[in-house]
Tab-separated table of N, CA, C and O in Angstrom:
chain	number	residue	atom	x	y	z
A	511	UNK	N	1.987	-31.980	-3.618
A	511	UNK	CA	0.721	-31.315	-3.376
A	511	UNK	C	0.680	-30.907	-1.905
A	511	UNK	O	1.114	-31.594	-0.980
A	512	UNK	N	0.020	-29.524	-1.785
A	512	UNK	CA	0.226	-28.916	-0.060
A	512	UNK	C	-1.585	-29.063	0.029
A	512	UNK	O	-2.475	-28.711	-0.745
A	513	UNK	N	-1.590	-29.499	0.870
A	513	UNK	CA	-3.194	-29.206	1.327
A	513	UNK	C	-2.816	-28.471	2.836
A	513	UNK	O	-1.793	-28.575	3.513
A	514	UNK	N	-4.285	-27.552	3.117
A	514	UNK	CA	-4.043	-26.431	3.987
A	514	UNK	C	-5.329	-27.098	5.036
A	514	UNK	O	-6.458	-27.449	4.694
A	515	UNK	N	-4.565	-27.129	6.710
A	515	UNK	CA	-5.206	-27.434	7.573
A	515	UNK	C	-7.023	-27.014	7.501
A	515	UNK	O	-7.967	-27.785	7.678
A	516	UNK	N	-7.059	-25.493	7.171
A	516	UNK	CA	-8.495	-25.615	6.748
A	516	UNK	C	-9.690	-26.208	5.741
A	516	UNK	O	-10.868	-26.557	5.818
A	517	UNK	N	-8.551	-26.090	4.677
A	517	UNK	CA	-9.224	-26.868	3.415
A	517	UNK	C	-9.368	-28.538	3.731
A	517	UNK	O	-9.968	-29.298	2.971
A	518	UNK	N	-8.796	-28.904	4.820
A	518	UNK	CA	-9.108	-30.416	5.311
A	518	UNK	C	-10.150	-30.299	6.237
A	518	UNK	O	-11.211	-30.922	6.220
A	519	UNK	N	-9.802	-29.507	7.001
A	519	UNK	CA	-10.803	-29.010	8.334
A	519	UNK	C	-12.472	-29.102	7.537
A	519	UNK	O	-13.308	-29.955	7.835
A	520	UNK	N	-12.689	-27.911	6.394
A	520	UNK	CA	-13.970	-27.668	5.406
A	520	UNK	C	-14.508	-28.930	4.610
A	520	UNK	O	-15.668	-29.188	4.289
A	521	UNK	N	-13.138	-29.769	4.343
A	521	UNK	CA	-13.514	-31.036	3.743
A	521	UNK	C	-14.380	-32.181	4.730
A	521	UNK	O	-15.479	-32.662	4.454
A	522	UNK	N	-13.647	-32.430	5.808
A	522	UNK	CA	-14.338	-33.062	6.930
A	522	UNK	C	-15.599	-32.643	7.432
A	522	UNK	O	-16.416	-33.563	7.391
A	523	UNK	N	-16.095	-31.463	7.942
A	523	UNK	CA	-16.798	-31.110	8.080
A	523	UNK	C	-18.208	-30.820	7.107
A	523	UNK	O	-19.302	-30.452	7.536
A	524	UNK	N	-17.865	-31.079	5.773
A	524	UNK	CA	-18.914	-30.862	4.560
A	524	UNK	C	-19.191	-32.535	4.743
A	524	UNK	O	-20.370	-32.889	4.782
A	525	UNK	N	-18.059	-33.633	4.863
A	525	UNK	CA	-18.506	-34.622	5.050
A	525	UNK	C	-19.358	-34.919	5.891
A	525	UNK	O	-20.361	-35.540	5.539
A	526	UNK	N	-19.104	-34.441	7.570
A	526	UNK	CA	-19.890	-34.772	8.385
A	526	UNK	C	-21.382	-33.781	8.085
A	526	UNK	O	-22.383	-34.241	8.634
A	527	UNK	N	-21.522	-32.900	7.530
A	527	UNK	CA	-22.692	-32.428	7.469
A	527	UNK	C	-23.846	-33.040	6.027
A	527	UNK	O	-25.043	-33.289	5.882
A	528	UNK	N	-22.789	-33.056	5.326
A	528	UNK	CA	-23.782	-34.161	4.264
A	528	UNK	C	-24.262	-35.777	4.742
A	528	UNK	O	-25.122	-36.460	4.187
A	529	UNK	N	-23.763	-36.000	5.458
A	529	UNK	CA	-23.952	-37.350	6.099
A	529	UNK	C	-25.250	-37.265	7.444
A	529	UNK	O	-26.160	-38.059	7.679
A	530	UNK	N	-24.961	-36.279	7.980
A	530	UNK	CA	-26.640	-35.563	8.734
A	530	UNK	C	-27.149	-35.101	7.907
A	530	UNK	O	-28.238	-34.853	8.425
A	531	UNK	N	-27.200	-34.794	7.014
A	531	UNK	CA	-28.114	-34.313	5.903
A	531	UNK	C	-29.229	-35.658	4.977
A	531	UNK	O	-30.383	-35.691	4.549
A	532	UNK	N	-28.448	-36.285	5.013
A	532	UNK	CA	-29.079	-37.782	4.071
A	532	UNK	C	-29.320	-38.920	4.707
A	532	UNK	O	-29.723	-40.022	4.333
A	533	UNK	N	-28.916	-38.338	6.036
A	533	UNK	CA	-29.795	-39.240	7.164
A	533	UNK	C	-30.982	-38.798	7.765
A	533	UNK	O	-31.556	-39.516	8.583
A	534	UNK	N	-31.332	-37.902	7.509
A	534	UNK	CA	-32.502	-37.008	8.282
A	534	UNK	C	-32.979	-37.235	6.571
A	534	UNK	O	-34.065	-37.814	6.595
A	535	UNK	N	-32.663	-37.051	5.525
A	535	UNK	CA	-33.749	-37.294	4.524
A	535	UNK	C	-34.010	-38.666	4.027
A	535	UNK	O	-34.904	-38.796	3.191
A	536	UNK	N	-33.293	-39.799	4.461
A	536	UNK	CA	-33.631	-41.152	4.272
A	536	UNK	C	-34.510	-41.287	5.684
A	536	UNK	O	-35.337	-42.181	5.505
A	537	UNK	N	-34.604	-40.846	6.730
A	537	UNK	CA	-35.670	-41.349	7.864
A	537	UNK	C	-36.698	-40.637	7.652
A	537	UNK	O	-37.789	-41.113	7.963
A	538	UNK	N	-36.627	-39.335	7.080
A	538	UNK	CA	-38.385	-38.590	6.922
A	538	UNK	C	-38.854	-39.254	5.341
A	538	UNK	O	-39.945	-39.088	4.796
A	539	UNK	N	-37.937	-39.867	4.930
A	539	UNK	CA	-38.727	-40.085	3.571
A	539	UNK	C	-39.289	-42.143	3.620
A	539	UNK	O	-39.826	-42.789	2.720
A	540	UNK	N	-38.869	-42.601	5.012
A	540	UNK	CA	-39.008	-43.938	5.423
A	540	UNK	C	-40.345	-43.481	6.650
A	540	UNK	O	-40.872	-44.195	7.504
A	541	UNK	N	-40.544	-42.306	6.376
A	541	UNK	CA	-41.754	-42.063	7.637
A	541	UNK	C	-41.457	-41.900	9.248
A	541	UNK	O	-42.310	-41.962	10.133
A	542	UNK	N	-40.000	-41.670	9.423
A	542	UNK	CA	-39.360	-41.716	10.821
A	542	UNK	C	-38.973	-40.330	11.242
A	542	UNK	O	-37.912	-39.793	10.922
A	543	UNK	N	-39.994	-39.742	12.047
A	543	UNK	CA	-39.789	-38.053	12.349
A	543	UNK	C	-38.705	-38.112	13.533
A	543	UNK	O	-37.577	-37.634	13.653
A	544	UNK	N	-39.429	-38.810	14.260
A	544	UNK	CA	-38.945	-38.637	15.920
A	544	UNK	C	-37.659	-39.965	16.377
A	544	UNK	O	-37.845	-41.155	16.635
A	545	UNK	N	-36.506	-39.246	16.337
A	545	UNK	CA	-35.290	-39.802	17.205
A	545	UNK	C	-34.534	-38.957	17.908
A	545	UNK	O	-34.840	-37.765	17.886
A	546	UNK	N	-33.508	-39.354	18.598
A	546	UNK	CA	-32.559	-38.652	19.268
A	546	UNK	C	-31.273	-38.389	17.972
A	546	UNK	O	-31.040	-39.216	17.090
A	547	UNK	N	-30.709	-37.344	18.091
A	547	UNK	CA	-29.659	-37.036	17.357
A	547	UNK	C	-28.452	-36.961	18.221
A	547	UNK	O	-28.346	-36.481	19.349
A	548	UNK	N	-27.605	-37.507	17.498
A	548	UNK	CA	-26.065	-37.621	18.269
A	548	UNK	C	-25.185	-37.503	17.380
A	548	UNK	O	-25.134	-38.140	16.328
A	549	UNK	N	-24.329	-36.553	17.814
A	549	UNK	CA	-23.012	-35.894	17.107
A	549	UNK	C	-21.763	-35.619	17.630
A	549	UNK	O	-21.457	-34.814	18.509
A	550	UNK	N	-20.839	-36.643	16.765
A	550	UNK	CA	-19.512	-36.108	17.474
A	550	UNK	C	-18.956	-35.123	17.143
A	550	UNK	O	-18.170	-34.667	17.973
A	551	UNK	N	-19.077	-34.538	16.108
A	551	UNK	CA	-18.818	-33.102	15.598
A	551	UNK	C	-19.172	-32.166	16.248
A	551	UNK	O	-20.254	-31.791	15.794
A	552	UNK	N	-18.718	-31.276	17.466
A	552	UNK	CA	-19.342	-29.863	18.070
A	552	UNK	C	-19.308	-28.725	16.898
A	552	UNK	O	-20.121	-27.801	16.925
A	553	UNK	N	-18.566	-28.811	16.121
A	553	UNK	CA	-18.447	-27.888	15.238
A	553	UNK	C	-19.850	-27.868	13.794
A	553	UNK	O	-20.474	-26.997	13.188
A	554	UNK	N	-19.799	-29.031	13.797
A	554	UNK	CA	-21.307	-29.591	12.861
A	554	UNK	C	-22.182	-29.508	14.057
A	554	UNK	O	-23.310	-29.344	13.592
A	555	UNK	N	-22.254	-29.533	15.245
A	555	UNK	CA	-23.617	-29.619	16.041
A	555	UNK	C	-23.823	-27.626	16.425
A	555	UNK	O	-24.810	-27.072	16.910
A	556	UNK	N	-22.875	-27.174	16.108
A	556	UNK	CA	-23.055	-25.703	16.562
A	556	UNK	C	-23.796	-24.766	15.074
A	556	UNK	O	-24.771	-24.015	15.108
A	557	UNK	N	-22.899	-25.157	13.800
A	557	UNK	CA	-23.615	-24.788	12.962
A	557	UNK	C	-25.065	-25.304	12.761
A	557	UNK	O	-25.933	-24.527	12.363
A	558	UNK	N	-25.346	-26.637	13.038
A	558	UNK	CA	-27.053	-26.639	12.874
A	558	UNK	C	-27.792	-26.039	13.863
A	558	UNK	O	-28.883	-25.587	13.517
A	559	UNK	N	-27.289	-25.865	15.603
A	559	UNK	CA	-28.083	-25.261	16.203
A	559	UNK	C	-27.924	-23.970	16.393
A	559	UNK	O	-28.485	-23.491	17.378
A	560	UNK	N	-27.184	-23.144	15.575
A	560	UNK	CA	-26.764	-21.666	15.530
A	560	UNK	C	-27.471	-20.598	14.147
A	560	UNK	O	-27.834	-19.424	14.072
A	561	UNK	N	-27.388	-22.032	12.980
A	561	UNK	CA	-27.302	-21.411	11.472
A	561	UNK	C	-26.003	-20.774	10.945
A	561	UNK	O	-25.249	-20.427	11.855
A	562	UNK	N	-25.644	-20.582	9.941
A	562	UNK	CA	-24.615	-20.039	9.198
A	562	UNK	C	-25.145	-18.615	8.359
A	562	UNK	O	-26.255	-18.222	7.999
A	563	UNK	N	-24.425	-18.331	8.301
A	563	UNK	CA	-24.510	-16.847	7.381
A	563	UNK	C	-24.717	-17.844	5.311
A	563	UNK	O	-24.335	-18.873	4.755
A	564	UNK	N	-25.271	-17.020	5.098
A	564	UNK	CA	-25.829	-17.389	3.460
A	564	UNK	C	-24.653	-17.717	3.266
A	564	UNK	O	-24.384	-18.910	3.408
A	565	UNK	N	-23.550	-16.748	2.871
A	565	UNK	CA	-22.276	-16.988	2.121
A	565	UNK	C	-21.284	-18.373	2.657
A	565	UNK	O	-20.122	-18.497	2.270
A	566	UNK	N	-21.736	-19.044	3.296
A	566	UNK	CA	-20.885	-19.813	3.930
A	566	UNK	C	-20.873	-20.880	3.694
A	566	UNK	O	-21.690	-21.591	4.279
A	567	UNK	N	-20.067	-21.399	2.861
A	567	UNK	CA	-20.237	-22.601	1.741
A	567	UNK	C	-21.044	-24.147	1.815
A	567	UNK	O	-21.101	-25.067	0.998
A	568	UNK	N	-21.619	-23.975	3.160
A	568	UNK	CA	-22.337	-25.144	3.537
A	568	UNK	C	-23.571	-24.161	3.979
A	568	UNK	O	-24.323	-24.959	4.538
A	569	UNK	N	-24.141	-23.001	4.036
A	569	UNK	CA	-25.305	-22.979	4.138
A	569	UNK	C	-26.503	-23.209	3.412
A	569	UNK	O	-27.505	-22.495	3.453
A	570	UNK	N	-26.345	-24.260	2.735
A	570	UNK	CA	-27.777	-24.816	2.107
A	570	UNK	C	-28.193	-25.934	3.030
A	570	UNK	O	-29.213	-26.096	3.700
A	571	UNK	N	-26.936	-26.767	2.843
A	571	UNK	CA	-27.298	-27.730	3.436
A	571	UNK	C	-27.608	-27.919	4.869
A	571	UNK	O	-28.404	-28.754	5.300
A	572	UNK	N	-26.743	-26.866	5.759
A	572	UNK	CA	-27.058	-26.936	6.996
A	572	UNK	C	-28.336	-26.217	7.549
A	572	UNK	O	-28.730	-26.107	8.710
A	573	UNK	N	-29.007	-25.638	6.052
A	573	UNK	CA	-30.634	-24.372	6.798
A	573	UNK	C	-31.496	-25.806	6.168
A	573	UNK	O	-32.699	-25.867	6.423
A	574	UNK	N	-30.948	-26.775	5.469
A	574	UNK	CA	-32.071	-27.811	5.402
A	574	UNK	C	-32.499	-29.015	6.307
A	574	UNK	O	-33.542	-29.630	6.533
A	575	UNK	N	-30.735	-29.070	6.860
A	575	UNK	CA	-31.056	-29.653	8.167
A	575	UNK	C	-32.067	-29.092	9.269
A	575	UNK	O	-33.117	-29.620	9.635
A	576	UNK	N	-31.472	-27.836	9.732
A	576	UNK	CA	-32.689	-27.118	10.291
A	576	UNK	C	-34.061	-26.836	9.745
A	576	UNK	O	-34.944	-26.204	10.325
A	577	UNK	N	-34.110	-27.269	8.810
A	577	UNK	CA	-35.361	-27.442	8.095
A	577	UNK	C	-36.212	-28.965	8.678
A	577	UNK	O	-37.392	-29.028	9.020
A	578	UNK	N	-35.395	-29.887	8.660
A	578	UNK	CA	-36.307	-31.095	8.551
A	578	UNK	C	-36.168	-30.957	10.333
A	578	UNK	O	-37.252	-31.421	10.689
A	579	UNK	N	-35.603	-30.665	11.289
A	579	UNK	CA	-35.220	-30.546	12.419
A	579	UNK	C	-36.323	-29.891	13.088
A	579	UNK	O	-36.805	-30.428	14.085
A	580	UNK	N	-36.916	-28.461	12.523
A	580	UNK	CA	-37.693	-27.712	13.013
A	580	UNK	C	-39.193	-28.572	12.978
A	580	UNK	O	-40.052	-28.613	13.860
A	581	UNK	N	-39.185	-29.063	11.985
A	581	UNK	CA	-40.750	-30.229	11.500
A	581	UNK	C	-40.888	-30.983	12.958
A	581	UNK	O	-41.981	-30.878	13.513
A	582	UNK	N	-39.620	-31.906	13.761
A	582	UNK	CA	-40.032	-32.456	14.569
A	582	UNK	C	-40.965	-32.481	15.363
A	582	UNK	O	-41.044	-33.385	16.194
């Protein structure tokens, strides 16, 4: 089996963005608006503070991050 540097790259990165994703909805749904966010991912910290284009296989999840983000 060949796996392709990007298709690992997209894999990691869907990880790290589902994982800010269900942490920002387990603290607003525990009543916790206000923290500091910290990310070692620049590449996950650029798509949430940039947005993604629709077609871009993580833009749901990353316009919902900016969703619960903008509430702060």
């Amino acid at each position: 089996i060949l796996y392709s540097p990007c298709i690992l790259t997209l894999e990691n990165l869907n990880v790290e963005i589902q994982a800010i994703y269900h942490g920002l909805k387990i603290s607003w749904s525990k009543g916790l608006q206000k923290f500091i966010y910290e990310f070692n991912s620049t590449t996950s910290l650029e798509l949430i503070s940039h947005g993604v284009l629709l077609t871009h296989p993580l833009a749901s999840l990353v316009d919902m991050i900016r969703f619960y983000i903008a509430q702060d």
